[in-house]
PDB file of C-alpha atoms in Angstrom:
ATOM      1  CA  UNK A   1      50.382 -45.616 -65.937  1.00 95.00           C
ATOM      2  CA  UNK A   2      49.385 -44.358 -62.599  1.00 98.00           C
ATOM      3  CA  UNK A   3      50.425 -46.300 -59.639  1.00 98.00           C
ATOM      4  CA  UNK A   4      50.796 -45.535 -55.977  1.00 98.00           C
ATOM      5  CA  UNK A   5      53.357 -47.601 -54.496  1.00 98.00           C
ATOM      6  CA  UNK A   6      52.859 -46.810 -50.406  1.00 98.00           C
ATOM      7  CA  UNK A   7      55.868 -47.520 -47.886  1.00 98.00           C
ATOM      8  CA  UNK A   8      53.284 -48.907 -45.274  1.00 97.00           C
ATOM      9  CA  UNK A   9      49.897 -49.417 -43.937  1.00 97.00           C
ATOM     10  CA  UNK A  10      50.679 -46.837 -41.238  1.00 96.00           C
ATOM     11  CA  UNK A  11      52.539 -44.312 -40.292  1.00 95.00           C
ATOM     12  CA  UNK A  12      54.022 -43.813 -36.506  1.00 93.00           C
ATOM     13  CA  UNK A  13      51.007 -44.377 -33.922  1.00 94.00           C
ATOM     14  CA  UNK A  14      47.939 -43.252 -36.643  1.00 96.00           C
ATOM     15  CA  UNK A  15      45.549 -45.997 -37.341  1.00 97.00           C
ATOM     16  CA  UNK A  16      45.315 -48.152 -40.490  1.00 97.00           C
ATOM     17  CA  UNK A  17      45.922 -46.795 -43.652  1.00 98.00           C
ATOM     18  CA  UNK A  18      45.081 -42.909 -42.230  1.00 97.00           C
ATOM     19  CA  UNK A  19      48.292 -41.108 -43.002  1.00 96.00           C
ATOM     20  CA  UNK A  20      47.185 -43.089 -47.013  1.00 97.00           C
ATOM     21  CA  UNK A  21      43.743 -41.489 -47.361  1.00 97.00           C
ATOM     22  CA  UNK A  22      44.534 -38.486 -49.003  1.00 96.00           C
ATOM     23  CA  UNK A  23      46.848 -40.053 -51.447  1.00 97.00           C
ATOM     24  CA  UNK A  24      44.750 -42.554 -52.357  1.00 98.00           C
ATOM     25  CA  UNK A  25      42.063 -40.296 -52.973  1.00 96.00           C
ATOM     26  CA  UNK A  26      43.789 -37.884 -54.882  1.00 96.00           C
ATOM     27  CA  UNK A  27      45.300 -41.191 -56.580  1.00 98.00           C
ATOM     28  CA  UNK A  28      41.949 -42.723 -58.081  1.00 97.00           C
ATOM     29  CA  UNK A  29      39.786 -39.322 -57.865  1.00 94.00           C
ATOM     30  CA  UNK A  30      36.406 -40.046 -58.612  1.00 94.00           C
ATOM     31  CA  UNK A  31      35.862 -43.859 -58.625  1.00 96.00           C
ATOM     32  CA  UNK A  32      34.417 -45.557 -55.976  1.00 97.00           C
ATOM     33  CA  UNK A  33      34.282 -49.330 -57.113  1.00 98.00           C
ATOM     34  CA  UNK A  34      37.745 -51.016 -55.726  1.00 98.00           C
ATOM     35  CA  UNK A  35      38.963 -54.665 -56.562  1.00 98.00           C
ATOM     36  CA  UNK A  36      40.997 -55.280 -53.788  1.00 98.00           C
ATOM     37  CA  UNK A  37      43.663 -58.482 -53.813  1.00 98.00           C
ATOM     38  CA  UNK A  38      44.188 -59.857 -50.297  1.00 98.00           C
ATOM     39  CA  UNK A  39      47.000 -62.186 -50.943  1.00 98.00           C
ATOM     40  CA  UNK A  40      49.689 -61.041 -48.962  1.00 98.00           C
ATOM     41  CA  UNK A  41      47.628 -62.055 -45.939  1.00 98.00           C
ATOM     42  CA  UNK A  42      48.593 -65.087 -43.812  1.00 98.00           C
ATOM     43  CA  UNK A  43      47.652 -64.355 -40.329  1.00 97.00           C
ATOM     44  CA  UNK A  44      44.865 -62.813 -41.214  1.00 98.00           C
ATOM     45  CA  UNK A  45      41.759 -64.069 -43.084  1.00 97.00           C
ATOM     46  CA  UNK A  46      40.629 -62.398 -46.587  1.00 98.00           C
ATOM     47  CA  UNK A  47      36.940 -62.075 -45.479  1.00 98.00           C
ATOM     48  CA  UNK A  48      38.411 -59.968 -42.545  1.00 98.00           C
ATOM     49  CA  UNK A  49      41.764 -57.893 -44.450  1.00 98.00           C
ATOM     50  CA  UNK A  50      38.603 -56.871 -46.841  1.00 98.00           C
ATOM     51  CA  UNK A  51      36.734 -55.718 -43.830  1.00 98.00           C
ATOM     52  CA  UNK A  52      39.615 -53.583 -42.862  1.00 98.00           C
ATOM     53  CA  UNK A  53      40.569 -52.036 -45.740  1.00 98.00           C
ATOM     54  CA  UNK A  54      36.727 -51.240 -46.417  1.00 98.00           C
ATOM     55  CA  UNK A  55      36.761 -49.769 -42.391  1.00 98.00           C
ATOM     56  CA  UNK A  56      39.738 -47.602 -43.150  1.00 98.00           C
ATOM     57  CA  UNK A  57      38.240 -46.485 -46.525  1.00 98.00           C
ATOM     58  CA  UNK A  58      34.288 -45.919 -45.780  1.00 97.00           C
ATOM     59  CA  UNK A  59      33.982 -43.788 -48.937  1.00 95.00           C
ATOM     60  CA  UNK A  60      34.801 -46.380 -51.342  1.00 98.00           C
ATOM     61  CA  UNK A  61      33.007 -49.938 -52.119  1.00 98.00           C
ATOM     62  CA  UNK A  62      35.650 -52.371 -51.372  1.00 98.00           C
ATOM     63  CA  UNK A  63      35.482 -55.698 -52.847  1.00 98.00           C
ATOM     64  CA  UNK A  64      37.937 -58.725 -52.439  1.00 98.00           C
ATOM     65  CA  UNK A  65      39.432 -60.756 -55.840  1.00 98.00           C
ATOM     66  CA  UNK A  66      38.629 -63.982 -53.877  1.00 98.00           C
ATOM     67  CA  UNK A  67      34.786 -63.316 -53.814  1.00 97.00           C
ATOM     68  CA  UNK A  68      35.005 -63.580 -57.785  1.00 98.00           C
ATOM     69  CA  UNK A  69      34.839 -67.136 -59.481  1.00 97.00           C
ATOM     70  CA  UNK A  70      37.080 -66.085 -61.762  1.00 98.00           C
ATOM     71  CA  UNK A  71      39.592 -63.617 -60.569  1.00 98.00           C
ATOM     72  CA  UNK A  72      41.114 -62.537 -64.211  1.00 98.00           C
ATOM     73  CA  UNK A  73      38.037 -61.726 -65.301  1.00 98.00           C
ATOM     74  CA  UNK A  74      37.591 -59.646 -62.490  1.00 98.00           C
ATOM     75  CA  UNK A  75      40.827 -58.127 -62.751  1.00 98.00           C
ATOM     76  CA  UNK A  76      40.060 -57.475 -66.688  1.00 97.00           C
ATOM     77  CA  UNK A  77      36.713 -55.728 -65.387  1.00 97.00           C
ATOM     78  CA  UNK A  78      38.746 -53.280 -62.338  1.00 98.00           C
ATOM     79  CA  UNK A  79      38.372 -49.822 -62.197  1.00 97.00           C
ATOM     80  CA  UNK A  80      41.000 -49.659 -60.120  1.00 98.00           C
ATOM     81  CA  UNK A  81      43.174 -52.168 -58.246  1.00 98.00           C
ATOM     82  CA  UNK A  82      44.271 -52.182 -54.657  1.00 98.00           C
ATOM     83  CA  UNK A  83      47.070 -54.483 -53.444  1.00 98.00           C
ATOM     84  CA  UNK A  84      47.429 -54.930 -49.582  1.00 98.00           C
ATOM     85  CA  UNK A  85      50.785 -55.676 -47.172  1.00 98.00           C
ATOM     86  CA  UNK A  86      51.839 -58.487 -45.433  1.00 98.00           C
ATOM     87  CA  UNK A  87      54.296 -61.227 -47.035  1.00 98.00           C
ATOM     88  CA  UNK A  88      55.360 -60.720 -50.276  1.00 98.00           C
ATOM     89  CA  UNK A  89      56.318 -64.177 -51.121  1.00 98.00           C
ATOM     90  CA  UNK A  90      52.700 -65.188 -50.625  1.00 98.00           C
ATOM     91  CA  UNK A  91      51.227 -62.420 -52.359  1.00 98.00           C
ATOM     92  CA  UNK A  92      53.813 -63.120 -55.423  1.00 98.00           C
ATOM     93  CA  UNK A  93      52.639 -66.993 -55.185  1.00 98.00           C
ATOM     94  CA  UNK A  94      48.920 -66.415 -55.390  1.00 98.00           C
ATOM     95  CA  UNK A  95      49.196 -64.012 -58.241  1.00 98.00           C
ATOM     96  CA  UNK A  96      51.280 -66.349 -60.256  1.00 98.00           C
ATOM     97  CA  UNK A  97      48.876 -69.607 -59.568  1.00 98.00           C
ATOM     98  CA  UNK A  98      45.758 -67.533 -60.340  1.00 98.00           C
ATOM     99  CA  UNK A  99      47.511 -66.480 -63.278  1.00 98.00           C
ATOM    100  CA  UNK A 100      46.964 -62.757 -62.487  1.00 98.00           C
ATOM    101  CA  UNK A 101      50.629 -61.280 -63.106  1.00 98.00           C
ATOM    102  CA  UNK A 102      50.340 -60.643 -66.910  1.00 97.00           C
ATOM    103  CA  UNK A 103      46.688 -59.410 -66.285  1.00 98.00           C
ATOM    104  CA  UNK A 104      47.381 -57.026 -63.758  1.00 98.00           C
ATOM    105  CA  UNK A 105      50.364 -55.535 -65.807  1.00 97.00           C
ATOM    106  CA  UNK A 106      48.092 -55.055 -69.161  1.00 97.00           C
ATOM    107  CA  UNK A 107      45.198 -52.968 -66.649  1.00 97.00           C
ATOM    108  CA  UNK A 108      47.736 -50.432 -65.498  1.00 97.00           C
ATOM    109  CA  UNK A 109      49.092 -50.557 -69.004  1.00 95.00           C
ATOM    110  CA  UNK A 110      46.119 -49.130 -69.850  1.00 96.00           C
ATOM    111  CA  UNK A 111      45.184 -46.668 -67.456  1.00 96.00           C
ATOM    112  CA  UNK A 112      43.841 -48.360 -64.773  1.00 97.00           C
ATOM    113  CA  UNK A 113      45.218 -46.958 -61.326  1.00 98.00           C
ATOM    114  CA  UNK A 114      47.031 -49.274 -58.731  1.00 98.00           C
ATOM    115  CA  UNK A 115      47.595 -48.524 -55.607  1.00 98.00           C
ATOM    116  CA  UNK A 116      49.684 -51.122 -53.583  1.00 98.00           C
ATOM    117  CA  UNK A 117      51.358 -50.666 -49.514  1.00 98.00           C
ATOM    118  CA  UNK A 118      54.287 -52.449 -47.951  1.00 98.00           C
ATOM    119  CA  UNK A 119      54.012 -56.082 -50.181  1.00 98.00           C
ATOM    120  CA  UNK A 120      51.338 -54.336 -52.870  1.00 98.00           C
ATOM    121  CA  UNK A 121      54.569 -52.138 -53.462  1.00 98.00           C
ATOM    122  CA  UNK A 122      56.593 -54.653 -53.746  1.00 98.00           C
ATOM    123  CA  UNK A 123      55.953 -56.506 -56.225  1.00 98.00           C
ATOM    124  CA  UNK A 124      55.812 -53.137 -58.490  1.00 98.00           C
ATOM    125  CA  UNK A 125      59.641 -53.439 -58.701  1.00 98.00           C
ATOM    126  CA  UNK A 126      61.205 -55.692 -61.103  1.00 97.00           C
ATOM    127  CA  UNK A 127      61.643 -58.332 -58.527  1.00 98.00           C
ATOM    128  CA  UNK A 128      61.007 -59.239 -55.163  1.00 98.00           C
ATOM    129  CA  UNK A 129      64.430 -60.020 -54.129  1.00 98.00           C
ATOM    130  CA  UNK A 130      64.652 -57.007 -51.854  1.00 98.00           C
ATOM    131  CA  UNK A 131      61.643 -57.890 -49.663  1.00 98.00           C
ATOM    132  CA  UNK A 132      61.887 -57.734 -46.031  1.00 96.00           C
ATOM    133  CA  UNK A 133      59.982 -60.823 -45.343  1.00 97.00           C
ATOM    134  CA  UNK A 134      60.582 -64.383 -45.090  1.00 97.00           C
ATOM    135  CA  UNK A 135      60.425 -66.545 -48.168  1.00 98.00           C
ATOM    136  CA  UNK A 136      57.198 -68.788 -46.209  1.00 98.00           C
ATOM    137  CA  UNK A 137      56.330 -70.337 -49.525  1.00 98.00           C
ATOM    138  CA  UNK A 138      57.975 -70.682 -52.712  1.00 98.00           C
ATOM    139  CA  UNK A 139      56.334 -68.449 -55.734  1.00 98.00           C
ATOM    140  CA  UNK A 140      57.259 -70.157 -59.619  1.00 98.00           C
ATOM    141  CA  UNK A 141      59.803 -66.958 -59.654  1.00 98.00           C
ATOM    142  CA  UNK A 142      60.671 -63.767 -57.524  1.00 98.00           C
ATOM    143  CA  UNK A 143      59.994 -61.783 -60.840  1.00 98.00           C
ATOM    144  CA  UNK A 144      57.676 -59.007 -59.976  1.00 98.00           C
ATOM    145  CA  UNK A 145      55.214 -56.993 -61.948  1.00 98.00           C
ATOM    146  CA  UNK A 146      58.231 -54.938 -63.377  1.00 97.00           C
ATOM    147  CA  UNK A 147      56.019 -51.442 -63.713  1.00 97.00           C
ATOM    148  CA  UNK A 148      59.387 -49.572 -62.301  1.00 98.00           C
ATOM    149  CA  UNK A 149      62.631 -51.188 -63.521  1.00 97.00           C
ATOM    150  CA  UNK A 150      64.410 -51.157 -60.167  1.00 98.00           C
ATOM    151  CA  UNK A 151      63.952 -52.617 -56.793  1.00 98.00           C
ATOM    152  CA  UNK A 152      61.801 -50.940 -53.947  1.00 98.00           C
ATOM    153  CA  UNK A 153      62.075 -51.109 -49.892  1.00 98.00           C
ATOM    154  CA  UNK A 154      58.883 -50.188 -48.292  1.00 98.00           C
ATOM    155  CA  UNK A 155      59.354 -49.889 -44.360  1.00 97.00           C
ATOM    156  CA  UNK A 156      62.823 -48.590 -44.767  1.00 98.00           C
ATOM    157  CA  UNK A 157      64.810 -47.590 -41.363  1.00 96.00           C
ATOM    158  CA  UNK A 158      67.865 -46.689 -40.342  1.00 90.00           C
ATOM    159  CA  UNK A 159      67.252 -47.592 -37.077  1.00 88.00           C
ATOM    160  CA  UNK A 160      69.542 -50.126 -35.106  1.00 84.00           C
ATOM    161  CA  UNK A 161      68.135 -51.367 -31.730  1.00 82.00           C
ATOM    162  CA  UNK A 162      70.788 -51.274 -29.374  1.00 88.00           C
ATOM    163  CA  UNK A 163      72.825 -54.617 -28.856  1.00 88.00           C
ATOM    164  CA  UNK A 164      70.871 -55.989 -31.877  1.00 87.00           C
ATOM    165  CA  UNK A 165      74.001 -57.575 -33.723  1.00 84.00           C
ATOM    166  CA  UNK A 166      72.399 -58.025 -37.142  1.00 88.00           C
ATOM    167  CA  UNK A 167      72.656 -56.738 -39.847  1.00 92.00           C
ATOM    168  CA  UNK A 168      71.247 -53.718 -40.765  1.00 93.00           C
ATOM    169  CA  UNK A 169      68.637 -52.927 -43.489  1.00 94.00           C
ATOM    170  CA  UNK A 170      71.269 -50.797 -45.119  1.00 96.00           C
ATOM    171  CA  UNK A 171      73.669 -53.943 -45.024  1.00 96.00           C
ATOM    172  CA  UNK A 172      71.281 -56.030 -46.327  1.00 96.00           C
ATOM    173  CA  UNK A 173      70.272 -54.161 -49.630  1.00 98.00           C
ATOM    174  CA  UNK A 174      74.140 -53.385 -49.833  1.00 97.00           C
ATOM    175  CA  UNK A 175      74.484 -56.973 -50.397  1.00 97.00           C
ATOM    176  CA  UNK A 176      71.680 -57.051 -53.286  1.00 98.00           C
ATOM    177  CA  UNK A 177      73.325 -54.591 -54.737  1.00 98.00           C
ATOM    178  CA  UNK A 178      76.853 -56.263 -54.454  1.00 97.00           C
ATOM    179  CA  UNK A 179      75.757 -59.080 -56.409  1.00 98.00           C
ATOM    180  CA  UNK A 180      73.290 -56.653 -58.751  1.00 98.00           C
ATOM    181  CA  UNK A 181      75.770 -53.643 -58.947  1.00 97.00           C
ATOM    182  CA  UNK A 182      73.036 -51.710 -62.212  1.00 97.00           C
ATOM    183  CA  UNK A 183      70.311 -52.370 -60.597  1.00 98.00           C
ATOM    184  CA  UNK A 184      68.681 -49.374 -58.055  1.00 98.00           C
ATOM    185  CA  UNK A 185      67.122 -50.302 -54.707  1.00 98.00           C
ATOM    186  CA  UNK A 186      64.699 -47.471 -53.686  1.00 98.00           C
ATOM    187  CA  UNK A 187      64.372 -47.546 -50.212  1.00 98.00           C
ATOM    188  CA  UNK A 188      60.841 -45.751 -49.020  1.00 98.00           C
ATOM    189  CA  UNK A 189      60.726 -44.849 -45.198  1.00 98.00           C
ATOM    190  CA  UNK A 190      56.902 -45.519 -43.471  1.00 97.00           C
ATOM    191  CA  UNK A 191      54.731 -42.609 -44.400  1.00 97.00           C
ATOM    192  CA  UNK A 192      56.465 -42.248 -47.695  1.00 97.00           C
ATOM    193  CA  UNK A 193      55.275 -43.475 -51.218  1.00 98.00           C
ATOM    194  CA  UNK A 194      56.431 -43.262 -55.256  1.00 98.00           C
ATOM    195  CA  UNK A 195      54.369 -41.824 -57.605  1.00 98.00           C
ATOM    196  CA  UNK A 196      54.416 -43.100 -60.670  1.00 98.00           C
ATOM    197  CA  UNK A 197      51.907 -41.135 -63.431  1.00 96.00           C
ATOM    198  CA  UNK A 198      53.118 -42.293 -67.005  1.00 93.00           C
ATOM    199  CA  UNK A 199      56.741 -41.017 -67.388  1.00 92.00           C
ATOM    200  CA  UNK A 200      56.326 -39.158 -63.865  1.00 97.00           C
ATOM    201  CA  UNK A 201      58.314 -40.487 -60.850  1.00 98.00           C
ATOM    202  CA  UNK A 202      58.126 -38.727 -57.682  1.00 98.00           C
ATOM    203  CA  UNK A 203      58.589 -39.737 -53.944  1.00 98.00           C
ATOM    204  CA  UNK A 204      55.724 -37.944 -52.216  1.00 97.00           C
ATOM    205  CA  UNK A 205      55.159 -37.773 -48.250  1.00 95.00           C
ATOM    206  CA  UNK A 206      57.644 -35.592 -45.164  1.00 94.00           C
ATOM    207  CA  UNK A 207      60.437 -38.096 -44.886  1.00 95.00           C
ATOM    208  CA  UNK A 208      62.982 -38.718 -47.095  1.00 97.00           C
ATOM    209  CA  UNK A 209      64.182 -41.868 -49.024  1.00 97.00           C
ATOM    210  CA  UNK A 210      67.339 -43.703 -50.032  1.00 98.00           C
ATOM    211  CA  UNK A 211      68.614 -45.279 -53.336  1.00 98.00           C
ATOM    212  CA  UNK A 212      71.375 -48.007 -53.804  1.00 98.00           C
ATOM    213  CA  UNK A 213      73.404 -48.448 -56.117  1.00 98.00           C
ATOM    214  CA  UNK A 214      76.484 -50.337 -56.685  1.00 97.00           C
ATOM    215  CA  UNK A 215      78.581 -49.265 -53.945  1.00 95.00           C
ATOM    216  CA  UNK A 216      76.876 -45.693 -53.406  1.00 96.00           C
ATOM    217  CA  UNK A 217      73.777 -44.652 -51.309  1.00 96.00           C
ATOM    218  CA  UNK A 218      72.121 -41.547 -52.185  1.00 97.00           C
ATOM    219  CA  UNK A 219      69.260 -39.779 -49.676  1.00 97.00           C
ATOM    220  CA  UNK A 220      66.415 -38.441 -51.951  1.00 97.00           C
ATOM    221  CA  UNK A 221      63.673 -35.547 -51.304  1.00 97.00           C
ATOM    222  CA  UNK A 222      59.625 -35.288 -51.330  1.00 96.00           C
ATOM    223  CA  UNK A 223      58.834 -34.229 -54.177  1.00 94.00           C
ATOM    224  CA  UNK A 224      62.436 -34.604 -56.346  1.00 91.00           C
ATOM    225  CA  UNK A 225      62.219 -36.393 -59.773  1.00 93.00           C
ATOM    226  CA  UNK A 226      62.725 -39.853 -60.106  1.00 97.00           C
ATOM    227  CA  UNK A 227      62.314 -40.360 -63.522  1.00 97.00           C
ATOM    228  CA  UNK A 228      65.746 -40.992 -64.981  1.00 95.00           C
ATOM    229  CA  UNK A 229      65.143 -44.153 -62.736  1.00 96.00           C
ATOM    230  CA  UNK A 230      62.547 -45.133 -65.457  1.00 96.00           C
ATOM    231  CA  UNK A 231      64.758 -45.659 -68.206  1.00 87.00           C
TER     232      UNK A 231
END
């Protein structure tokens, strides 16, 4: 399998999807034909996400799964499959009521490269219990597409604003993992990304990442190997 599974959309100040361009391109190489699945977007129209994804990524032909009349097929005829941000729980939704889920997971299966940032990343874990976003709609289940068998954090922080009373981001995957004690919680800072390339798992970017488990918290390095995380 080969699937890039990007923090964020951005990275500090740098506009959309810049800090991304050179691991996406080193990601899908030499094809130029991308199906690109808009879901996650609420606030923002499809016609328009499409737009911006094809404005951040001039070199590649950029097409949207909702210009299809019938998006499996046009899954089933990808070259390689992009999966943008914004809310996970209505990116998970769509997918499930276009029956896309299975579809998706049998393409990568075979080769097909993914690339997915902040909610595309998401739903690579096994669920999507460890979102940041609000559950806005309800999908048939939270299970994910399950191509890493743990849980991922894009847009992780350790940052608490002062006064803010909340909990922290730390807190709140503690409490996941609480309740979920085997499972791992890979937290990925902004500007960071796993690499997944068949039995390959690397974090890849400057910054550094977390995992959860249980009741520890390890920090992880660019570049270390992930893959006893696969098993």
């Amino acid at each position: 399998m080969k699937v890039l599974m990007l923090s964020s959309s951005r990275k500090g100040s740098e506009e959309y999807l810049e800090h991304a361009r050179p691991f996406i391109t080193e990601h899908i190489r030499d094809i130029t034909d991308v199906l690109f699945i808009p879901y996650a977007g609420v606030t923002i129209g499809w016609d328009e996400y499409t737009q911006k994804v094809q404005m951040a990524l001039p070199h590649l032909n950029i097409k949207s799964i909702h210009e299809f009349t019938d998006p499996i097929k046009a899954v089933q005829n990808a070259n390689v499959i992009f999966v943008g941000g914004g809310n996970t729980f209505n990116l998970l939704h769509q997918l499930y009521r276009h029956k896309l889920t299975t579809e998706i997971q049998n393409q990568i299966k075979l080769g097909i490269p993914f690339v997915g940032w902040s909610a595309g990343s998401n739903i690579c874990g096994a669920s999507i219990r460890t979102t940041n976003d609000m559950p806005i709609v309800q999908p048939i289940s939270f299970n994910a597409l399950n191509l890493v068998p743990f849980q991922i954090n894009p847009h992780y922080t350790d940052y608490q604003p002062p006064g803010y009373n909340g909990e922290s981001r730390a807190q709140r995957i503690q409490e996941f993992c609480e309740l979920n004690p085997n499972i791992p919680v890979i937290g990925i800072r902004e500007g960071g990304a796993l690499l997944l390339q068949d039995t390959s798992l690397v974090l890849v970017g400057e910054l550094d990442g977390v995992i959860f488990k249980g009741k520890s918290q390890i920090t992880i390095k660019p570049k270390q190997s992930l893959d006893g995380y696969l098993c």
